[in-house]
Amino acid sequence: MTKRSPFRYFKTSPEVIRLAVMLYVRFPLSLRNVEDLLHERGIDVSHETIRFWWNRFGPLFASEIKKRRIQQLRSYSNWRWHLDEVFVKINGVQHYLWRAVDHEGEVLESYVTKRRDRTAALKFLRKAMKRYGTPEVIVTDKLRSYGAAMKVIGNEVKQKSGRWKNNRAENSHLPFRRRERAMHRFRRIRSLQKFVSVHASVFNHFNQDRSLSQRCHFKLNRTAALAEWRGLCAA
């Protein structure tokens, strides 16, 4: 049975929809900024149309990217994870965004909770391990919730904590923080959880670590990533 294209009921071409979603999620731009950029290219759409495209196709693109990434990551040993939580305000109420990053800066999992106790840490760890397997080392800060959750799972010997050991996770928060300021924060937990999941997948897809590769290799990887993006959800 042939898989139906998710673009079948849309008059706009899939290339334009993919471009609009990529601009909005990948770069710290507002909906109206993306509308102006598309208008400069001769594409006349409303910012509300771009909002609808991102809500409809963003999770589809992220799911396809994540499915391919999980298959690749499970083929190798994810020997070290970095866990950290970010303070995020939703309608003036403080929430916590838990994030797991591997040793290469790949964002593995993001999870939003109202608290940062043992229950929240345990649910986050189980969710990440169910999808990516069990790492050899888990680097955290000195939050006691991590240690309590590790004891329940039975891998407390794998936990490492220190003042500077978790810089990999701290640096991975910066792209999200820039995007959060551009969006003027969030209003609901559901919308935050949805956006961070999509943003993490898109960031992983286009993140090439320019400082760690030669120019020729960077150009090839960037071209390959863009070509793969243009083929997402193709019929």
Short mmCIF file of C-alpha atoms in Angstrom, two decimals, residues 13 83 129 152 158 173 191:
data_model
loop_
_atom_site.label_atom_id
_atom_site.label_comp_id
_atom_site.label_asym_id
_atom_site.label_seq_id
_atom_site.Cartn_x
_atom_site.Cartn_y
_atom_site.Cartn_z
CA SER A 13 4.22 23.18 -2.75
CA LEU A 83 21.70 15.69 32.14
CA MET A 129 16.65 5.07 28.37
CA VAL A 152 15.60 3.37 41.98
CA LYS A 158 27.34 5.33 36.71
CA HIS A 173 20.83 25.22 26.42
CA SER A 191 3.10 23.99 23.51
#
